[in-house]
Coordinates of C-alpha atoms and ligand atoms in Angstrom, one line a residue:
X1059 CA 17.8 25.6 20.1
X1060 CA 17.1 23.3 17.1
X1061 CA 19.8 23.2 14.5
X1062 CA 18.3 24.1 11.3
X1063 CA 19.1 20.3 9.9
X1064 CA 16.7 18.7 12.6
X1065 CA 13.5 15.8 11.5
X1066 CA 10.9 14.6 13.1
X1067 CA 9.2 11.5 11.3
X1068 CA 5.8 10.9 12.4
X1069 CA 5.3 7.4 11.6
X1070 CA 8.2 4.5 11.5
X1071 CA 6.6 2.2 8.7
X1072 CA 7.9 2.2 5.5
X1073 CA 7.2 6.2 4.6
X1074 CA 8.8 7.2 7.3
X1075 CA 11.7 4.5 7.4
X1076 CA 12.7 5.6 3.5
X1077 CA 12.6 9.8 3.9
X1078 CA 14.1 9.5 7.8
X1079 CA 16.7 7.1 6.2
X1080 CA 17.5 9.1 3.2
X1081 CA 17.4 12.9 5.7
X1082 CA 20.2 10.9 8.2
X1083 CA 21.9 10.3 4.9
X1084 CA 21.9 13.3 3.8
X1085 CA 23.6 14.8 7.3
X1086 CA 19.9 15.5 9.0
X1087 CA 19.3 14.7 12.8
X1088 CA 16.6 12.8 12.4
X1089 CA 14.5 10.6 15.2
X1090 CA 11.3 8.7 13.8
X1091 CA 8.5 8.2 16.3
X1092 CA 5.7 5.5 15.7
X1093 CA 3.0 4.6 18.0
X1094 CA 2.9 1.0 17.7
X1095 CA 5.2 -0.1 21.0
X1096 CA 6.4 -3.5 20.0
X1097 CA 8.2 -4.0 16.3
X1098 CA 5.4 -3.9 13.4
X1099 CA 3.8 -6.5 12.0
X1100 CA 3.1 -6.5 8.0
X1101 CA 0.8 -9.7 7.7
X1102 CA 3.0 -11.0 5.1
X1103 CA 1.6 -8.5 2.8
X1104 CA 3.2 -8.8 -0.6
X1105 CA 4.5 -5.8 -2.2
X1106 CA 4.8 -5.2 -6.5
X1107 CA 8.2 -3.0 -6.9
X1108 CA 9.1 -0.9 -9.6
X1109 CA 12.4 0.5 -10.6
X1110 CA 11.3 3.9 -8.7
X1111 CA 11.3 2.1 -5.4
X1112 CA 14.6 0.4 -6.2
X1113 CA 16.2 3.7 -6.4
X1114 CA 14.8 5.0 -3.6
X1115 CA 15.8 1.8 -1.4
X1116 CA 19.0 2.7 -2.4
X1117 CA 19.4 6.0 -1.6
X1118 CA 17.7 5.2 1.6
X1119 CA 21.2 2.8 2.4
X1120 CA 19.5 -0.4 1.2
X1121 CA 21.7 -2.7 -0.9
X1122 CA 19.6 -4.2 -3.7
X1123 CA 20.8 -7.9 -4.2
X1124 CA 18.5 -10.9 -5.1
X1125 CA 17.5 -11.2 -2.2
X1126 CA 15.2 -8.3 -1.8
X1127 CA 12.4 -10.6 -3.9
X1128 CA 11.2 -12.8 -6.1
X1129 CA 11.7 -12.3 -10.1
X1130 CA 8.6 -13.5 -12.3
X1131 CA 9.0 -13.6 -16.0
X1132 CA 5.3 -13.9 -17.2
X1133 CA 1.4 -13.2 -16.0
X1134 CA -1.7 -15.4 -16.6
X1135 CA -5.0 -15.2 -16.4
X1136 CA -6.9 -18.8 -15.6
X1137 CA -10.5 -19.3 -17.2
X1138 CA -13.5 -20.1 -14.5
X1139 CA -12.5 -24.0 -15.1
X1140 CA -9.1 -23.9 -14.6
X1141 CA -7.6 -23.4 -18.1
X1142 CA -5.0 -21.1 -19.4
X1143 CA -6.6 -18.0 -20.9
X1144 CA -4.2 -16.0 -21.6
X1145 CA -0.3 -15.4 -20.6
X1146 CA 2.5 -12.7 -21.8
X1147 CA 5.5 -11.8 -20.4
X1148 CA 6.4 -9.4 -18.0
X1149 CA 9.6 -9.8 -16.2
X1150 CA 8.9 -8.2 -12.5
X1151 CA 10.4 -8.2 -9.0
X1152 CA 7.6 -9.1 -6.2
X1153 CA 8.8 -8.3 -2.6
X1154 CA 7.1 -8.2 0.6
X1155 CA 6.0 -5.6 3.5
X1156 CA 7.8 -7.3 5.9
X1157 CA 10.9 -7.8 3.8
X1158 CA 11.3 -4.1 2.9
X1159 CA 10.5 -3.2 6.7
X1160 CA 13.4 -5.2 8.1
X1161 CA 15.6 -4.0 5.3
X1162 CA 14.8 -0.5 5.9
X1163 CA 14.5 -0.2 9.8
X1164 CA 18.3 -2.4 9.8
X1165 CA 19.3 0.5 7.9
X1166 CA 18.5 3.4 10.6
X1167 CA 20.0 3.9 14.0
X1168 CA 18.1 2.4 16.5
X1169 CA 18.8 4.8 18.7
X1170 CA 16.7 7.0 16.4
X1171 CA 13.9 5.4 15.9
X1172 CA 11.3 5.2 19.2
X1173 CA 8.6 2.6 19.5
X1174 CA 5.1 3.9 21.7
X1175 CA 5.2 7.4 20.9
X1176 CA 1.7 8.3 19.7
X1177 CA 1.9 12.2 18.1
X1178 CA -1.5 13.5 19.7
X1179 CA -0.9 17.0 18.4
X1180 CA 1.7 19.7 17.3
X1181 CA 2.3 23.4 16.5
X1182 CA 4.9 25.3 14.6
X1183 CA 6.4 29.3 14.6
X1184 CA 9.0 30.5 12.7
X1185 CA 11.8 28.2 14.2
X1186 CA 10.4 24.6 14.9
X1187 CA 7.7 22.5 14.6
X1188 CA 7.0 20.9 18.1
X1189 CA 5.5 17.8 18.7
X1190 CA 3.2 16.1 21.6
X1191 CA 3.0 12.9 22.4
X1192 CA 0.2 10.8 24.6
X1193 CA 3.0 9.6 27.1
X1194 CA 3.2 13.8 28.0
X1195 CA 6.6 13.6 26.1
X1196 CA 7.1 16.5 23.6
X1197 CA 9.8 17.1 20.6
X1198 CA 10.8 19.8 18.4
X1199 CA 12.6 20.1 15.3
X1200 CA 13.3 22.4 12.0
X1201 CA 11.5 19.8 9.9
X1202 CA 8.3 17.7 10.8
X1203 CA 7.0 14.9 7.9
X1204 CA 3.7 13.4 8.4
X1205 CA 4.1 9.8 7.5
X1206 CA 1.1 8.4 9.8
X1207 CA -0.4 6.5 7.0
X1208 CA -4.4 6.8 5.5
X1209 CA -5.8 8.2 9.1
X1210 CA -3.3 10.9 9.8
X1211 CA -4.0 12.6 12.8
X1212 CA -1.3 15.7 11.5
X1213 CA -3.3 15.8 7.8
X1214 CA -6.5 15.9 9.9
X1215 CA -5.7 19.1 11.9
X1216 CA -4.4 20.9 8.7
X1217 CA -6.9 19.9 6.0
X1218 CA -10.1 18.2 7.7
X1219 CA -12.1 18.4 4.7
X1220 CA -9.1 15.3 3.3
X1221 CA -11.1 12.4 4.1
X1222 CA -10.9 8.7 2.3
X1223 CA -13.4 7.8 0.4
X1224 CA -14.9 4.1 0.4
X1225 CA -14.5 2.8 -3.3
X1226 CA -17.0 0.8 -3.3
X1227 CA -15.6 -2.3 -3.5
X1228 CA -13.3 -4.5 -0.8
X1229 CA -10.2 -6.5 -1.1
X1230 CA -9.8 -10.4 0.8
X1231 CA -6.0 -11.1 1.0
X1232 CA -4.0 -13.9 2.5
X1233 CA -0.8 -15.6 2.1
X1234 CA -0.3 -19.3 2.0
X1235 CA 3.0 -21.7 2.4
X1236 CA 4.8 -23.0 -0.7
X1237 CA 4.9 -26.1 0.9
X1238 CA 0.6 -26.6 1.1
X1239 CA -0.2 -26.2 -2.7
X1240 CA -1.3 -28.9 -4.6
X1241 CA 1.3 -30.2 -7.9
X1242 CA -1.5 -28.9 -10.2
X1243 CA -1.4 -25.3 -8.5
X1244 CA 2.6 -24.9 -8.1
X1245 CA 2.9 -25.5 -11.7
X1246 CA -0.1 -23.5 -13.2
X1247 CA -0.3 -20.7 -10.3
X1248 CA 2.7 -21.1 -8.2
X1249 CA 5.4 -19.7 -10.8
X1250 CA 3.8 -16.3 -12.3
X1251 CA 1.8 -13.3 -11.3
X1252 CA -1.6 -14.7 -12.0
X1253 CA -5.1 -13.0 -12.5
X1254 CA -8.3 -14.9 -12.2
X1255 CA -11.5 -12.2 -13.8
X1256 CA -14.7 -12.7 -12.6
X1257 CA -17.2 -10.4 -13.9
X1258 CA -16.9 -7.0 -11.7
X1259 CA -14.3 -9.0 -9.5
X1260 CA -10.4 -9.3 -9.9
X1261 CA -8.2 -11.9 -8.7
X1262 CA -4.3 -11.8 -8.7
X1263 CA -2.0 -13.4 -6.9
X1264 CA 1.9 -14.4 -6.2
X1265 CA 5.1 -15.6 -5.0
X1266 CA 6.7 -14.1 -1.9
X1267 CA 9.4 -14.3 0.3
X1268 CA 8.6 -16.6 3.0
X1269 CA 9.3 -17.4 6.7
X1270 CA 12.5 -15.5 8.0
X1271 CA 11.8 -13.7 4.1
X1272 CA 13.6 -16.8 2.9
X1273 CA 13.2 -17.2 -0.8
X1274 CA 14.7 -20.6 -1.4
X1275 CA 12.3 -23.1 -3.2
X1276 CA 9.9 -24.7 -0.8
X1277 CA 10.0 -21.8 1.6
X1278 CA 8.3 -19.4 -0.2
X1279 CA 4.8 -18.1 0.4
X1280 CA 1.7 -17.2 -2.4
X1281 CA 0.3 -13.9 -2.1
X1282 CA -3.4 -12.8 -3.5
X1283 CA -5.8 -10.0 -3.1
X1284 CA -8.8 -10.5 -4.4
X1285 CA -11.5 -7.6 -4.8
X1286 CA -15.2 -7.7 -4.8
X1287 CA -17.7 -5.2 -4.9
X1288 CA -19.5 -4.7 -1.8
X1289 CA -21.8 -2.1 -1.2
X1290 CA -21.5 0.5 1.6
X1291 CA -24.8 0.7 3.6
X1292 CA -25.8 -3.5 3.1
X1293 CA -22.9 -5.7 2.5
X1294 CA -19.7 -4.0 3.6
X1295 CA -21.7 -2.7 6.9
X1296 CA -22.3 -6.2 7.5
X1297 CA -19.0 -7.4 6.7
X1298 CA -17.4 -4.9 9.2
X1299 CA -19.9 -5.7 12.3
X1300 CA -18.2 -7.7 14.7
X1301 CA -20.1 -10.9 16.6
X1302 CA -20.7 -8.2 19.5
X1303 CA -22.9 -6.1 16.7
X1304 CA -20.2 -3.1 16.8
X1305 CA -19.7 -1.8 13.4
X1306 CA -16.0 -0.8 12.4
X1307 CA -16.2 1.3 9.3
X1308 CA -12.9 2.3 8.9
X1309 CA -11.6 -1.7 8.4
X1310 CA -12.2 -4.1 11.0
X1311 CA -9.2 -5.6 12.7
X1312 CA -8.8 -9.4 11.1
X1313 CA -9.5 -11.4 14.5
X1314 CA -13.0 -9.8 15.0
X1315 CA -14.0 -10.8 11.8
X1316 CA -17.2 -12.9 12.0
X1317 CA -16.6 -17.0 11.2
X1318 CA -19.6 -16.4 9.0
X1319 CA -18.2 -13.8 6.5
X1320 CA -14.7 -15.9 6.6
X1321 CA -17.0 -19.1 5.5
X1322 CA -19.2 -17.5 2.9
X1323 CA -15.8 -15.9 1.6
X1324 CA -14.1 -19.6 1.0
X1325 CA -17.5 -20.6 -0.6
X1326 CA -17.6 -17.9 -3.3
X1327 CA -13.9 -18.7 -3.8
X1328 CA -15.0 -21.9 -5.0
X1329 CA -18.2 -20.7 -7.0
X1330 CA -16.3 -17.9 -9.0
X1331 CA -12.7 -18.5 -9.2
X1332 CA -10.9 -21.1 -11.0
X1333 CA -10.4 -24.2 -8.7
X1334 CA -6.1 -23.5 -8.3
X1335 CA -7.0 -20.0 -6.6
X1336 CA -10.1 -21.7 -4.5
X1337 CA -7.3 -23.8 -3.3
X1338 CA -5.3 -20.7 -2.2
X1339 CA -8.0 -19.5 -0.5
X1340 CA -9.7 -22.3 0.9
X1341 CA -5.6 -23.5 2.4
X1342 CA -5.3 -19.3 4.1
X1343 CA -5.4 -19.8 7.6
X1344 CA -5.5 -16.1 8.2
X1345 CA -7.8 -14.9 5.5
X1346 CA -8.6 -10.9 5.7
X1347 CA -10.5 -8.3 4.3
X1348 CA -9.7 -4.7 3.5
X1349 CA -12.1 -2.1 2.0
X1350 CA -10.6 0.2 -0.3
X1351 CA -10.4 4.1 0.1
X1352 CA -9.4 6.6 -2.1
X1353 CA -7.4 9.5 -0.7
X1354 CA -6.4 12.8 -2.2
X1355 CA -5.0 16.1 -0.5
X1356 CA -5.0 19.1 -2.0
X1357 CA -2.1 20.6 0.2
X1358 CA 1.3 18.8 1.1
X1359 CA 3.3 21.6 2.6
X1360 CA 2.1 23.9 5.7
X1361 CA 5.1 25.7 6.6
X1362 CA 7.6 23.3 8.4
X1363 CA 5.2 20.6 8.3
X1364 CA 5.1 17.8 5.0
X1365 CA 2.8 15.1 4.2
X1366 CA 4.3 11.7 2.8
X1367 CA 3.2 8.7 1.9
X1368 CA -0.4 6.9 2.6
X1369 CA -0.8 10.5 4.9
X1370 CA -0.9 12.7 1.5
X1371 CA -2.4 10.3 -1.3
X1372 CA -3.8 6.5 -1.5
X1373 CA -4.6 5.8 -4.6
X1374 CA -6.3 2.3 -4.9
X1375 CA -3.9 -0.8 -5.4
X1376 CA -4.4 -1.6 -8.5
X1377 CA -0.7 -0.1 -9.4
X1378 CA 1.0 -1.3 -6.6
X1379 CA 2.4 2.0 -6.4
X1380 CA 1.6 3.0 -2.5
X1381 CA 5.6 2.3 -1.3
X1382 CA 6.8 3.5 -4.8
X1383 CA 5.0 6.4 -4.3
X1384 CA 6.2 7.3 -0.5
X1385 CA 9.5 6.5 -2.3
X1386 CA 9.1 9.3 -4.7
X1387 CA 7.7 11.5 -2.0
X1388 CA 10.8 11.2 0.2
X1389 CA 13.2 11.0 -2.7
X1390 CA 11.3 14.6 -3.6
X1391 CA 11.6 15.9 -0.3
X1392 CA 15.0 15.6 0.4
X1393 CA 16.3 16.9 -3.2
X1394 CA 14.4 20.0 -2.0
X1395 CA 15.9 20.8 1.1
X1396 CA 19.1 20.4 -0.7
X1397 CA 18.4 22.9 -3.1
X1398 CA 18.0 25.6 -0.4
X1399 CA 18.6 26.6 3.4
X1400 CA 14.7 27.3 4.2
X1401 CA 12.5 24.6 5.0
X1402 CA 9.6 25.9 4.3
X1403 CA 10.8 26.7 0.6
X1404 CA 12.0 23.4 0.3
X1405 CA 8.2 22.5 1.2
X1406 CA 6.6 24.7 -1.0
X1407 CA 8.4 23.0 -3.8
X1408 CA 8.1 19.5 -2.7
X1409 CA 4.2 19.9 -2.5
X1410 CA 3.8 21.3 -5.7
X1411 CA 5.9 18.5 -7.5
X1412 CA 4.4 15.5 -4.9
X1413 CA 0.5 16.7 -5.6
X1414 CA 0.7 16.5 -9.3
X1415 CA 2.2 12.6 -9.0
X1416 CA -0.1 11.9 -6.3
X1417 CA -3.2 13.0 -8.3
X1418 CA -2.2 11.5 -11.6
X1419 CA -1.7 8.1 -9.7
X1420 CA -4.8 7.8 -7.9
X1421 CA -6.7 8.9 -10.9
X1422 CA -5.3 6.2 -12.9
X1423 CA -5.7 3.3 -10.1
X1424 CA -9.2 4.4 -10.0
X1425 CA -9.9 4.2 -13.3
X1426 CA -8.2 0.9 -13.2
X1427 CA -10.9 -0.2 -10.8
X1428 CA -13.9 1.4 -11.5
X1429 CA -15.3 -1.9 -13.0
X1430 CA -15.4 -3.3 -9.5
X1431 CA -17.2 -0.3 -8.0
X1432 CA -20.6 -1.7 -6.5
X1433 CA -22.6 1.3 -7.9
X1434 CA -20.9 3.6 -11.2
X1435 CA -22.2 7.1 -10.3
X1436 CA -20.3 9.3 -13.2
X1437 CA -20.6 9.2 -17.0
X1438 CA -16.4 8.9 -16.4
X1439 CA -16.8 6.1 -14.2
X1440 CA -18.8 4.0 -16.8
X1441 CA -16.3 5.1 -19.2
X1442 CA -13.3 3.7 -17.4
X1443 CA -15.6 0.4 -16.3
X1444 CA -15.8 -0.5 -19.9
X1445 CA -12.4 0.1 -20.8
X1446 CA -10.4 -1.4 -18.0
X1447 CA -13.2 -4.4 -18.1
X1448 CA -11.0 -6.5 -20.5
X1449 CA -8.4 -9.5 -19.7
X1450 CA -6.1 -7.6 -22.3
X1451 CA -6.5 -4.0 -20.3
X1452 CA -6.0 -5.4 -16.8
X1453 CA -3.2 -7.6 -17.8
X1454 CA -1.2 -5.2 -19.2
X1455 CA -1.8 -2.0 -16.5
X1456 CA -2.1 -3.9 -13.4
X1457 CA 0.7 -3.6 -10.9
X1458 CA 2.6 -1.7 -14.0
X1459 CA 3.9 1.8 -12.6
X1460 CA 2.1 4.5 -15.0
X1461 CA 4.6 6.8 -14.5
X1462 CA 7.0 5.6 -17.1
X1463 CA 4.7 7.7 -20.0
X1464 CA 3.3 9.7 -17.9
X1465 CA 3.8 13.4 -18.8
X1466 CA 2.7 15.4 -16.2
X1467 CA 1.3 19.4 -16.0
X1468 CA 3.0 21.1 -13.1
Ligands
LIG2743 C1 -4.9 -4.4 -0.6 C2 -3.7 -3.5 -0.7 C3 -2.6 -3.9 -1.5 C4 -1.5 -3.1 -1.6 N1 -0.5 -3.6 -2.5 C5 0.6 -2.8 -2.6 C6 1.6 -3.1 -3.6 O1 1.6 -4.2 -4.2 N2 2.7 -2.3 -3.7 C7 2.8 -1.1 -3.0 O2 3.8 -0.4 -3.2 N3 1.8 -0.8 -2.1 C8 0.7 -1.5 -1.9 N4 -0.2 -1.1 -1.0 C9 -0.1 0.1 -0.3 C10 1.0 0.2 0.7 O3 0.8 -0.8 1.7 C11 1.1 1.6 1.4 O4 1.0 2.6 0.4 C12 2.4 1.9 2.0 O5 2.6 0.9 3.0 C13 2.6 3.3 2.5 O6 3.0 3.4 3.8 P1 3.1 4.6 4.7 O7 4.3 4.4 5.5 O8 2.8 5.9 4.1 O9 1.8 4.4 5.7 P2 1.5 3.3 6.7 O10 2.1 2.0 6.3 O11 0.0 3.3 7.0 O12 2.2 3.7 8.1 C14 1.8 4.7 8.9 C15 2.5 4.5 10.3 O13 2.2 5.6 11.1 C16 1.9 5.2 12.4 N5 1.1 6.2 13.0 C17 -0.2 6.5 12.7 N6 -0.7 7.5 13.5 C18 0.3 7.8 14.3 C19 0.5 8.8 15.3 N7 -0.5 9.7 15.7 N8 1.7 8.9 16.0 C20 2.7 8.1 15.7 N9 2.6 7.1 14.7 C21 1.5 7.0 14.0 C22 1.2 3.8 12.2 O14 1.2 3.0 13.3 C23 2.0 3.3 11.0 O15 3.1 2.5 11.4 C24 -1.4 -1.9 -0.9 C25 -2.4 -1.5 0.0 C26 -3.5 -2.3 0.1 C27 -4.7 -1.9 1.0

């Protein structure tokens, strides 16, 4: 028999480490399951927080101290040749995957929380939810939350027609020691979040935590993503074939990525970035590239079963709002089953509240980008290209949480 305060979390990064966190806290019994056998791996990804995510952290069991990040007072945005175009202040906390991951998973039995365990698929009746896993295992609880990220395998059995959608552009990131950068580029770059505008590109870039997610001075690592249009069927396919010719269009994993595309990438570095973020680039040793996707769902709750996190919504990352968001999401959930003794109530009303935020923010982030789109198909899209094209625009919505004005229809 499961009691009626049981959780399965599909999914143990950092979805599914903040909701199964905050459930156990709440009195749940709760066990995460995550495919992945050996302990996950974030690529030094940095992360942008918002006050949001700090309360959720916290109601997840994380102490906020100052070590959680790095605090940056002002942006900047560097001209073609190197000089200052324009800087403001904007007092922010920048953190890092890996950083919240170790934070987070310290904070959850271990016990609870099993490596290898690949859901493969799942049903539900008027008890439990019941789960399958590759290894033959099965497990069965009151609650299940899907928090298995863009690719879902639970959102694409309850709602195939919920597929992401290339944006038409792609996004190189890397991460490069304190200790490498040049005097010039630890003065002008090193100390603020910094933005670099090509026309139809974006660069920005910052400090992170470092090795061990040290952030002492000199241990500390610089962070940038840096988009580019890239367009489906020509340059993107290429991008994503491997030396062997296989094509990976859902991302190709960073090793297989041809020397080629890694060389031309460091050469347009130098051709349309200002020569401190060239530097960045050309001094990556593991330089990467992402495509972007766009994800919506029009459906979050299917009885005892929840979508959370990168499984219901990805909105683009130009608001650095994907962990605030699965933040919200859990925060959401678990004020809802408080609020009543049936799950799938509780459901019911987390969906409706979650799908409202989840489609407001990945409108916004796409209007935030369309100016990078390789092809603008809408009258909307040119619309939001022109007004999200200017160093003024970017600067001040970038990596900014809209929710703060937002005022949303239920
Ligand atoms: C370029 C870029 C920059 C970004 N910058 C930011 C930023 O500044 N700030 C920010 O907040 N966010 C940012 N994000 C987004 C952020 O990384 C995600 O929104 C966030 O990590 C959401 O996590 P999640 O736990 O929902 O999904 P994921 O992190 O994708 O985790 C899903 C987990 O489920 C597991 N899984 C999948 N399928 C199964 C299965 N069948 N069985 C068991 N386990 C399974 C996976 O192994 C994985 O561990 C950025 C994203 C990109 C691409």
């Amino acid at each position: 028999m499961q009691t009626s305060k049981s959780a399965i979390v599909i999914g143990g990064s950092l979805g599914g480490l903040l909701v199964a966190n905050m459930l156990y806290r709440s009195g749940w019994d709760v066990h995460v399951y995550e495919r992945v056998a050996e302990a996950l791996e974030g690529r030094g990804a940095g992360i942008v927080t918002h006050p949001e995510l700090m309360t959720a952290l916290e109601m997840a069991g994380v102490a906020i101290d100052d070590t959680i990040g790095i605090s940056v007072q002002e942006r900047v945005t560097l001209n073609l040749d190197g000089s200052l175009e324009r800087k403001q202040a904007l007092p922010q906390i920048l953190t890092a995957w890996g950083r919240l991951y170790s934070l987070l998973k310290a904070a959850f039995p271990e016990d609870r929380y099993h490596n290898g365990k690949q859901l493969v698929s799942f049903s539900q009746d008027e008890h439990a939810a019941t789960v399958s896993f590759s290894d033959g295992t099965q497990a069965s609880a009151a609650l299940l939350v899907a928090a298995d990220g863009v690719r879902s395998a639970v959102r694409s059995s309850l709602l195939p027609q919920a597929k992401p959608t290339y944006a038409g552009y792609i996004a190189w990131r890397g991460l490069v020691e304190e200790a490498a950068l040049s005097p010039r580029t630890l003065k002008e770059l090193f100390p603020y979040f910094a933005f670099g505008l090509p026309p139809q590109e974006q660069m920005i870039a910052y400090p992170v935590a470092g090795k061990n997610n040290s952030v002492k001075p000199g241990t500390r690592r610089f962070n940038f993503v840096w988009y580019r249009p890239a367009e489906a069927s020509t340059t993107l396919k290429d991008m994503v074939t491997d030396s062997t010719g296989k094509v990976w269009a859902d991302g190709i994993p960073p090793p297989l990525i041809r020397p080629s595309i890694l060389a031309q990438a460091r050469q347009a570095a130098h051709d349309v970035l200002a020569p401190q973020f060239a530097e960045v680039v050309e001094k990556t040793e593991s330089l990467f590239f992402q495509p972007i996707f766009d994800l919506e769902s029009q459906q979050l709750a299917f009885g005892r079963v929840a979508l959370l996190g990168d499984a219901a919504f990805v909105a683009r990352p130009h608001c650095g709002m994907g962990v605030t968001k699965a933040g919200g999401d859990a925060v959401a959930l678990v004020r809802a089953l408080s609020a009543t003794s049936s799950v799938p109530d509780a459901l019911q009303a987390y969906g409706q509240e979650r799908r409202t935020v989840g489609e407001f923010i990945v409108g916004h982030a796409r209007a935030l980008g369309a100016y990078m789109q390789a092809q603008l198909l809408t009258e909307h899209e040119r619309d939001m290209a022109e007004r999200y094209r200017s160093t003024e625009a970017v600067m001040r919505e970038t990596a900014v949480s809209p929710m703060a004005h937002a005022v949303l229809a239920p």
